Coordinates of C-alpha atoms in Angstrom, one line a residue:
M1 CA -3.2 5.3 12.9
D2 CA -1.0 6.8 10.3
A3 CA 1.9 5.7 12.4
L4 CA 1.1 2.0 11.7
I5 CA 1.5 2.8 8.0
M6 CA 4.8 4.5 8.5
N7 CA 6.2 1.5 10.4
N8 CA 5.5 -0.6 7.3
Q9 CA 7.4 1.6 4.8
P10 CA 10.6 -0.1 3.8
G11 CA 13.6 2.3 3.2
L12 CA 12.4 4.9 5.6
S13 CA 14.5 5.5 8.7
Q14 CA 12.8 6.0 12.1
A15 CA 13.6 9.8 11.8
Q16 CA 12.0 9.9 8.3
R17 CA 9.0 8.1 9.6
Q18 CA 8.6 10.6 12.4
E19 CA 9.0 13.5 10.0
V20 CA 6.4 12.1 7.6
Q21 CA 4.0 11.5 10.6
R22 CA 4.5 15.1 11.8
C23 CA 3.8 16.4 8.3
I24 CA 0.6 14.2 8.1
Q25 CA -0.6 15.7 11.4
E26 CA 0.1 19.2 10.1
L27 CA -1.8 18.4 6.9
V28 CA -4.9 17.1 8.7
H29 CA -4.8 20.0 11.1
A30 CA -4.4 22.6 8.3
C31 CA -7.2 21.1 6.3
Q32 CA -9.6 21.4 9.3
C33 CA -8.3 24.7 10.6
R34 CA -10.5 27.7 10.0
D35 CA -8.3 30.2 11.9
A36 CA -6.7 32.6 9.5
N37 CA -4.2 33.5 12.1
C38 CA -3.5 30.0 13.4
S39 CA -0.1 29.9 15.2
L40 CA 0.3 26.2 15.2
C41 CA 3.7 25.4 13.7
G42 CA 3.4 24.5 10.0
C43 CA -0.3 25.3 9.7
Q44 CA 0.0 28.4 7.5
K45 CA 2.6 26.8 5.3
M46 CA 0.5 23.7 4.8
K47 CA -2.6 25.8 4.0
R48 CA -0.6 27.6 1.4
L49 CA 0.7 24.4 -0.1
V50 CA -2.8 22.8 -0.2
H51 CA -4.2 25.9 -1.9
H52 CA -1.3 26.0 -4.3
T53 CA -1.9 22.3 -5.2
K54 CA -5.5 22.8 -5.9
M55 CA -4.7 25.6 -8.4
C56 CA -1.5 24.4 -9.8
Q57 CA -1.5 23.5 -13.6
K58 CA 1.9 21.8 -13.5
K59 CA 0.8 19.0 -11.3
T60 CA -1.0 17.2 -14.1
N61 CA 2.3 16.9 -15.9
G62 CA 4.2 15.9 -12.7
G63 CA 6.3 19.1 -13.0
C64 CA 5.7 20.7 -9.6
P65 CA 7.9 19.4 -6.7
G66 CA 5.6 21.0 -4.0
C67 CA 2.5 19.3 -5.5
K68 CA 4.4 15.9 -5.7
Q69 CA 5.3 16.2 -2.0
L70 CA 1.8 17.1 -1.0
I71 CA 0.2 14.3 -3.1
A72 CA 2.7 11.8 -1.6
L73 CA 1.8 13.0 1.9
C74 CA -1.9 12.6 1.0
C75 CA -1.2 9.0 -0.2
Y76 CA 0.5 8.1 3.1
H77 CA -2.5 9.6 4.9
A78 CA -5.1 7.9 2.8
R79 CA -3.7 4.5 3.3
D80 CA -5.0 4.5 6.9
C81 CA -7.8 7.1 6.8
Q82 CA -11.2 5.9 7.9
E83 CA -13.0 9.2 7.7
Q84 CA -16.2 9.3 5.6
E85 CA -15.8 13.0 4.8
C86 CA -12.1 13.5 5.1
P87 CA -10.9 17.1 4.5
V88 CA -7.5 16.1 3.2
P89 CA -7.3 16.8 -0.5
F90 CA -7.4 13.7 -2.8
C91 CA -7.9 11.4 0.2
H92 CA -11.2 9.9 -1.0
L93 CA -9.9 9.5 -4.6
I94 CA -6.7 7.9 -3.4
R95 CA -8.6 5.5 -1.2
I96 CA -10.8 4.5 -4.1
R97 CA -7.7 3.9 -6.2
L98 CA -6.1 1.8 -3.4
L99 CA -9.3 -0.3 -3.2
Q100 CA -9.4 -0.8 -6.9
Q101 CA -5.8 -1.9 -6.9
A102 CA -6.4 -4.4 -4.0
L103 CA -9.4 -5.8 -5.8
Q104 CA -7.4 -6.2 -9.0
R105 CA -4.7 -8.1 -7.0
V106 CA -7.3 -10.4 -5.4
Q107 CA -8.8 -11.1 -8.9
E108 CA -5.4 -11.9 -10.3
L109 CA -4.7 -14.3 -7.4
E110 CA -8.1 -15.9 -7.8
A111 CA -7.4 -16.4 -11.5
Q112 CA -4.1 -18.0 -10.7
I113 CA -5.6 -20.6 -8.3
S114 CA -8.8 -21.3 -10.1
P115 CA -9.0 -24.5 -12.1
R116 CA -8.5 -23.8 -15.7
P117 CA -11.0 -25.3 -18.2
G118 CA -9.6 -28.0 -20.3
L119 CA -7.2 -29.1 -17.6
R120 CA -9.7 -31.2 -15.6
G121 CA -9.0 -34.8 -15.5
L122 CA -5.3 -34.4 -16.0
G123 CA -4.5 -35.0 -12.3

């Protein structure tokens, strides 16, 4: 499902989309994996990054490149995630934020097309 989102990202080459998709798969696996000695490629590194991001104080100021990358990856993931109890960090919060933004856009569009009081009878 995340692949559908990747195909709609302007500016990303096919190779970049595939790399992001691979990282999303590693992220989802690492967030579900309970094997401390998991040998799946990328699992241990992703677990360390997730743990770091949860503890990092710099991320609130946008000063940590690792946190920025993980949060961007979480955003790509969250755009298509349908899990009620997703283990990916920030997924639920990102989905709420995306829904709020979509609702705001709908409200703005409705306001643009709604008849304005005081303009009735002019047509």
